[in-house]
PDB file of C-alpha atoms in Angstrom:
ATOM      1  CA  MET I   1       0.186   0.179  -0.264  1.00 39.00           C
ATOM      2  CA  SER I   2       1.371   3.485  -1.031  1.00 61.00           C
ATOM      3  CA  PRO I   3       2.567   5.979   1.999  1.00 65.00           C
ATOM      4  CA  VAL I   4       0.583   8.478   0.061  1.00 79.00           C
ATOM      5  CA  SER I   5      -3.564   8.556   1.027  1.00 83.00           C
ATOM      6  CA  HIS I   6      -5.585  11.728  -0.084  1.00 86.00           C
ATOM      7  CA  GLY I   7      -4.195  15.264   0.399  1.00 89.00           C
ATOM      8  CA  THR I   8      -6.970  17.135   1.215  1.00 88.00           C
ATOM      9  CA  SER I   9      -8.240  21.353  -0.032  1.00 87.00           C
ATOM     10  CA  GLU I  10      -9.840  24.433   0.963  1.00 88.00           C
ATOM     11  CA  SER I  11     -10.638  27.434   0.767  1.00 84.00           C
ATOM     12  CA  ARG I  12      -8.118  30.782   1.939  1.00 82.00           C
ATOM     13  CA  GLY I  13      -9.915  33.965   1.325  1.00 81.00           C
ATOM     14  CA  GLU I  14     -10.796  34.445  -2.744  1.00 78.00           C
ATOM     15  CA  ASP I  15      -8.525  33.986  -4.392  1.00 83.00           C
ATOM     16  CA  ARG I  16      -5.723  31.299  -2.324  1.00 88.00           C
ATOM     17  CA  ARG I  17      -6.485  27.606  -1.757  1.00 91.00           C
ATOM     18  CA  LEU I  18      -3.956  25.677   0.285  1.00 94.00           C
ATOM     19  CA  LEU I  19      -3.813  21.118   0.583  1.00 94.00           C
ATOM     20  CA  ARG I  20      -2.864  19.181   2.576  1.00 96.00           C
ATOM     21  CA  PHE I  21      -0.710  15.925   2.374  1.00 96.00           C
ATOM     22  CA  GLU I  22       0.660  13.743   5.439  1.00 96.00           C
ATOM     23  CA  PRO I  23       2.781  11.271   3.950  1.00 95.00           C
ATOM     24  CA  HIS I  24       3.880   8.377   6.579  1.00 95.00           C
ATOM     25  CA  LEU I  25       7.298   7.497   4.200  1.00 94.00           C
ATOM     26  CA  PRO I  26       9.107   4.127   6.989  1.00 95.00           C
ATOM     27  CA  HIS I  27      12.717   5.948   6.566  1.00 95.00           C
ATOM     28  CA  ALA I  28      13.733   8.270   9.240  1.00 95.00           C
ATOM     29  CA  TYR I  29      14.047  11.766   8.831  1.00 93.00           C
ATOM     30  CA  GLU I  30      17.204  12.182   7.999  1.00 95.00           C
ATOM     31  CA  THR I  31      16.704   9.694   4.771  1.00 95.00           C
ATOM     32  CA  ILE I  32      13.954  11.835   3.915  1.00 96.00           C
ATOM     33  CA  TRP I  33      15.986  16.286   5.144  1.00 97.00           C
ATOM     34  CA  PRO I  34      18.297  15.946   2.119  1.00 97.00           C
ATOM     35  CA  ALA I  35      15.331  15.062  -0.083  1.00 96.00           C
ATOM     36  CA  LEU I  36      13.652  18.026   0.968  1.00 97.00           C
ATOM     37  CA  THR I  37      16.694  20.254   0.965  1.00 97.00           C
ATOM     38  CA  THR I  38      19.650  19.757  -2.085  1.00 97.00           C
ATOM     39  CA  PRO I  39      19.566  19.748  -5.144  1.00 96.00           C
ATOM     40  CA  ASP I  40      20.142  15.920  -5.817  1.00 94.00           C
ATOM     41  CA  GLY I  41      18.151  14.599  -3.350  1.00 95.00           C
ATOM     42  CA  LEU I  42      15.068  17.206  -5.034  1.00 94.00           C
ATOM     43  CA  ARG I  43      15.795  15.604  -8.841  1.00 92.00           C
ATOM     44  CA  GLY I  44      15.351  12.057  -7.416  1.00 91.00           C
ATOM     45  CA  TRP I  45      11.464  13.322  -7.327  1.00 92.00           C
ATOM     46  CA  LEU I  46      10.116  17.283  -7.858  1.00 92.00           C
ATOM     47  CA  ALA I  47      12.936  19.110 -10.336  1.00 91.00           C
ATOM     48  CA  GLU I  48      16.038  20.386 -10.526  1.00 92.00           C
ATOM     49  CA  ALA I  49      17.716  22.606  -8.403  1.00 94.00           C
ATOM     50  CA  ASP I  50      19.360  25.520  -9.931  1.00 93.00           C
ATOM     51  CA  VAL I  51      19.967  27.486  -7.906  1.00 96.00           C
ATOM     52  CA  LEU I  52      19.189  26.655  -3.689  1.00 97.00           C
ATOM     53  CA  GLU I  53      20.957  28.260  -1.127  1.00 98.00           C
ATOM     54  CA  ARG I  54      19.937  26.098   1.716  1.00 97.00           C
ATOM     55  CA  ARG I  55      19.358  28.739   5.120  1.00 97.00           C
ATOM     56  CA  LEU I  56      16.440  30.905   5.893  1.00 97.00           C
ATOM     57  CA  GLY I  57      15.806  33.775   3.209  1.00 98.00           C
ATOM     58  CA  GLY I  58      18.397  32.155  -0.016  1.00 98.00           C
ATOM     59  CA  ALA I  59      17.813  32.333  -2.921  1.00 98.00           C
ATOM     60  CA  VAL I  60      16.040  28.632  -5.123  1.00 98.00           C
ATOM     61  CA  THR I  61      15.031  28.042  -7.875  1.00 97.00           C
ATOM     62  CA  LEU I  62      13.629  24.929  -9.414  1.00 94.00           C
ATOM     63  CA  ARG I  63      12.957  23.434 -13.205  1.00 91.00           C
ATOM     64  CA  GLY I  64      11.357  21.408 -13.926  1.00 80.00           C
ATOM     65  CA  ALA I  65      13.717  17.911 -15.583  1.00 67.00           C
ATOM     66  CA  ASP I  66      11.942  18.606 -18.187  1.00 67.00           C
ATOM     67  CA  GLY I  67      13.196  22.307 -19.296  1.00 68.00           C
ATOM     68  CA  GLY I  68      10.327  23.970 -18.271  1.00 72.00           C
ATOM     69  CA  PRO I  69      10.452  27.721 -17.124  1.00 82.00           C
ATOM     70  CA  ALA I  70      11.758  28.131 -14.080  1.00 91.00           C
ATOM     71  CA  LEU I  71      10.182  28.679 -10.447  1.00 93.00           C
ATOM     72  CA  SER I  72      12.423  31.649  -8.645  1.00 96.00           C
ATOM     73  CA  GLY I  73      11.282  32.207  -4.989  1.00 97.00           C
ATOM     74  CA  GLN I  74      12.792  32.185  -1.304  1.00 98.00           C
ATOM     75  CA  VAL I  75      13.726  29.958   2.138  1.00 98.00           C
ATOM     76  CA  THR I  76      10.442  30.974   3.901  1.00 98.00           C
ATOM     77  CA  ALA I  77      11.518  28.387   6.728  1.00 98.00           C
ATOM     78  CA  TRP I  78      14.213  26.429   7.740  1.00 97.00           C
ATOM     79  CA  ASP I  79      15.026  24.257  10.457  1.00 96.00           C
ATOM     80  CA  VAL I  80      17.122  22.208   9.722  1.00 92.00           C
ATOM     81  CA  GLU I  81      15.999  18.312  10.449  1.00 90.00           C
ATOM     82  CA  ARG I  82      12.134  19.282  10.866  1.00 96.00           C
ATOM     83  CA  VAL I  83      11.495  22.429   8.198  1.00 98.00           C
ATOM     84  CA  VAL I  84      11.782  23.787   4.535  1.00 98.00           C
ATOM     85  CA  GLU I  85       9.424  26.051   3.388  1.00 98.00           C
ATOM     86  CA  TYR I  86       9.783  27.528  -0.596  1.00 98.00           C
ATOM     87  CA  THR I  87       8.070  30.179  -1.341  1.00 97.00           C
ATOM     88  CA  LEU I  88       7.843  30.634  -5.412  1.00 96.00           C
ATOM     89  CA  THR I  89       6.073  33.393  -7.269  1.00 93.00           C
ATOM     90  CA  GLY I  90       3.956  31.822  -9.505  1.00 87.00           C
ATOM     91  CA  LEU I  91       4.034  28.591  -7.403  1.00 89.00           C
ATOM     92  CA  GLY I  92       2.731  29.853  -4.326  1.00 93.00           C
ATOM     93  CA  ARG I  93       4.234  28.595  -0.254  1.00 96.00           C
ATOM     94  CA  ILE I  94       4.775  25.095  -0.588  1.00 97.00           C
ATOM     95  CA  ARG I  95       6.082  23.603   3.702  1.00 98.00           C
ATOM     96  CA  PHE I  96       7.928  20.172   4.654  1.00 98.00           C
ATOM     97  CA  HIS I  97       7.133  19.358   8.239  1.00 98.00           C
ATOM     98  CA  LEU I  98       8.407  16.105   9.665  1.00 97.00           C
ATOM     99  CA  GLU I  99       8.121  14.476  12.642  1.00 96.00           C
ATOM    100  CA  PRO I 100       9.894  11.654  13.886  1.00 95.00           C
ATOM    101  CA  VAL I 101       7.670   8.144  14.379  1.00 94.00           C
ATOM    102  CA  GLY I 102       9.558   6.732  16.291  1.00 89.00           C
ATOM    103  CA  THR I 103      13.263   5.892  14.492  1.00 89.00           C
ATOM    104  CA  ASP I 104      13.047   4.571  11.229  1.00 93.00           C
ATOM    105  CA  SER I 105       9.894   5.819  10.593  1.00 94.00           C
ATOM    106  CA  THR I 106       8.965  10.268   9.491  1.00 96.00           C
ATOM    107  CA  VAL I 107       5.350  12.019   8.370  1.00 96.00           C
ATOM    108  CA  ILE I 108       5.462  14.889   6.833  1.00 97.00           C
ATOM    109  CA  ARG I 109       3.268  17.660   7.509  1.00 97.00           C
ATOM    110  CA  PHE I 110       2.773  19.187   3.946  1.00 97.00           C
ATOM    111  CA  SER I 111       1.405  22.369   2.752  1.00 97.00           C
ATOM    112  CA  HIS I 112       0.947  24.574  -0.489  1.00 95.00           C
ATOM    113  CA  GLU I 113      -0.308  27.914  -0.392  1.00 94.00           C
ATOM    114  CA  TYR I 114      -0.971  28.698  -3.661  1.00 90.00           C
ATOM    115  CA  THR I 115      -3.876  30.907  -5.920  1.00 85.00           C
ATOM    116  CA  PRO I 116      -5.892  29.084  -8.625  1.00 78.00           C
ATOM    117  CA  ASN I 117      -4.831  30.751 -11.578  1.00 68.00           C
ATOM    118  CA  GLN I 118      -1.124  30.279 -11.530  1.00 59.00           C
ATOM    119  CA  PRO I 119       0.384  26.440 -11.627  1.00 53.00           C
ATOM    120  CA  GLY I 120       0.488  23.436  -9.598  1.00 53.00           C
ATOM    121  CA  PRO I 121       3.310  21.446  -8.748  1.00 55.00           C
ATOM    122  CA  GLY I 122       2.161  19.212 -12.539  1.00 53.00           C
ATOM    123  CA  PRO I 123       4.234  16.681 -14.099  1.00 47.00           C
ATOM    124  CA  GLY I 124       7.445  19.104 -14.716  1.00 49.00           C
ATOM    125  CA  LEU I 125       6.401  22.135 -12.182  1.00 57.00           C
ATOM    126  CA  ASP I 126       6.018  23.518 -15.581  1.00 45.00           C
ATOM    127  CA  ARG I 127       3.343  26.918 -15.414  1.00 40.00           C
ATOM    128  CA  THR I 128       0.918  24.987 -17.257  1.00 41.00           C
ATOM    129  CA  GLY I 129      -2.163  26.037 -14.884  1.00 44.00           C
ATOM    130  CA  SER I 130      -5.635  25.456 -14.711  1.00 43.00           C
ATOM    131  CA  ALA I 131      -8.630  27.828 -14.536  1.00 45.00           C
ATOM    132  CA  GLY I 132      -9.446  27.691 -11.022  1.00 52.00           C
ATOM    133  CA  GLY I 133     -12.011  26.306  -8.306  1.00 58.00           C
ATOM    134  CA  ARG I 134     -11.891  22.284  -7.633  1.00 61.00           C
ATOM    135  CA  ALA I 135      -9.681  21.698 -11.533  1.00 68.00           C
ATOM    136  CA  ALA I 136      -7.389  23.572  -9.942  1.00 70.00           C
ATOM    137  CA  ASP I 137      -7.562  22.432  -6.763  1.00 82.00           C
ATOM    138  CA  ALA I 138      -7.349  18.145  -8.459  1.00 86.00           C
ATOM    139  CA  ASP I 139      -5.192  18.496 -10.684  1.00 86.00           C
ATOM    140  CA  HIS I 140      -2.645  20.150  -7.812  1.00 86.00           C
ATOM    141  CA  LEU I 141      -3.680  17.368  -5.788  1.00 92.00           C
ATOM    142  CA  ALA I 142      -2.997  14.745  -7.976  1.00 91.00           C
ATOM    143  CA  GLY I 143       0.055  16.561  -9.407  1.00 89.00           C
ATOM    144  CA  TRP I 144       1.305  16.095  -5.422  1.00 93.00           C
ATOM    145  CA  HIS I 145       0.441  12.604  -4.312  1.00 92.00           C
ATOM    146  CA  ARG I 146       2.119  11.652  -7.344  1.00 91.00           C
ATOM    147  CA  ARG I 147       4.988  13.621  -6.686  1.00 92.00           C
ATOM    148  CA  PHE I 148       4.742  11.688  -3.078  1.00 93.00           C
ATOM    149  CA  GLU I 149       4.769   8.359  -5.010  1.00 92.00           C
ATOM    150  CA  LEU I 150       8.584   9.332  -6.610  1.00 92.00           C
ATOM    151  CA  LEU I 151       9.272  10.716  -3.222  1.00 94.00           C
ATOM    152  CA  GLU I 152       9.102   7.828  -1.540  1.00 93.00           C
ATOM    153  CA  SER I 153      10.800   5.630  -5.176  1.00 92.00           C
ATOM    154  CA  ALA I 154      13.459   8.178  -4.770  1.00 94.00           C
ATOM    155  CA  LEU I 155      13.846   6.839  -1.204  1.00 95.00           C
ATOM    156  CA  GLU I 156      14.003   3.665  -2.360  1.00 93.00           C
ATOM    157  CA  GLY I 157      17.734   3.958  -3.672  1.00 92.00           C
ATOM    158  CA  HIS I 158      15.562   4.522  -6.731  1.00 88.00           C
ATOM    159  CA  PRO I 159      14.646   8.216  -8.452  1.00 82.00           C
ATOM    160  CA  ALA I 160      12.806   8.674 -11.668  1.00 73.00           C
ATOM    161  CA  ALA I 161      11.657  12.056 -13.170  1.00 67.00           C
ATOM    162  CA  PRO I 162       8.886  13.034 -13.364  1.00 62.00           C
ATOM    163  CA  PRO I 163       5.497  11.729 -15.449  1.00 64.00           C
ATOM    164  CA  ALA I 164       4.387  13.014 -18.488  1.00 62.00           C
ATOM    165  CA  ARG I 165       0.807  14.817 -18.093  1.00 57.00           C
ATOM    166  CA  ALA I 166      -0.145  11.735 -20.197  1.00 59.00           C
ATOM    167  CA  ASP I 167       1.280   9.252 -17.494  1.00 78.00           C
ATOM    168  CA  GLN I 168      -0.906   7.362 -16.162  1.00 86.00           C
ATOM    169  CA  ARG I 169      -1.147   6.768 -13.187  1.00 85.00           C
ATOM    170  CA  LEU I 170      -0.733  10.836 -13.193  1.00 85.00           C
ATOM    171  CA  ALA I 171      -4.453  10.634 -15.096  1.00 87.00           C
ATOM    172  CA  ALA I 172      -5.794   8.054 -12.479  1.00 89.00           C
ATOM    173  CA  LEU I 173      -4.751   9.803  -9.729  1.00 89.00           C
ATOM    174  CA  ARG I 174      -6.450  13.642 -11.791  1.00 89.00           C
ATOM    175  CA  ALA I 175     -10.040  11.270 -11.869  1.00 90.00           C
ATOM    176  CA  SER I 176     -10.028  10.431  -8.262  1.00 89.00           C
ATOM    177  CA  TYR I 177      -9.938  14.093  -7.410  1.00 89.00           C
ATOM    178  CA  THR I 178     -11.970  15.252  -9.199  1.00 85.00           C
ATOM    179  CA  PRO I 179     -15.654  14.875  -7.808  1.00 75.00           C
ATOM    180  CA  PRO I 180     -18.981  14.047  -9.714  1.00 71.00           C
ATOM    181  CA  ALA I 181     -19.845  15.821 -11.902  1.00 62.00           C
ATOM    182  CA  ALA I 182     -24.000  17.457 -10.610  1.00 48.00           C
ATOM    183  CA  ALA I 183     -27.078  14.839 -11.692  1.00 42.00           C
ATOM    184  CA  ALA I 184     -28.327  16.706 -14.044  1.00 39.00           C
TER     185      ALA I 184
END
């Protein structure tokens, strides 16, 4: 069974959304931290880090492995081996809070605050956004869900290239996050 359970979304006023995930990974936080905070670690599951200043206020620039446009911003929270937050122009604020469970397991309390007409964490962290509302939530939730599956794979020693938009798993996740159409 996947350590990634479905994420949730909520409104943060008229123009902001907040997504949350809490994947429980069978790895010590000392193993997970580098995957979230180093160029080599991020490359294995999320994006290329063109720039990554590993400190509060440091610069960060992430680029999808598919060569898409770069998203730049700042490290807006940094508590070594516990919390990292990146705020990226065009993507919003993404926060990873690690909580150890025993000595060999960790829960990542993840949040992504964004504007619905902005891009999500699609396959290549590209700038292809949705129109907004529930469709944007479904795209963003599916994208992050898939990313956390890729993180788990990378932690198991199998780093992967970002999934293509046509990735069957990503399509299945989108469908699972898309609310059924209202009955006519």
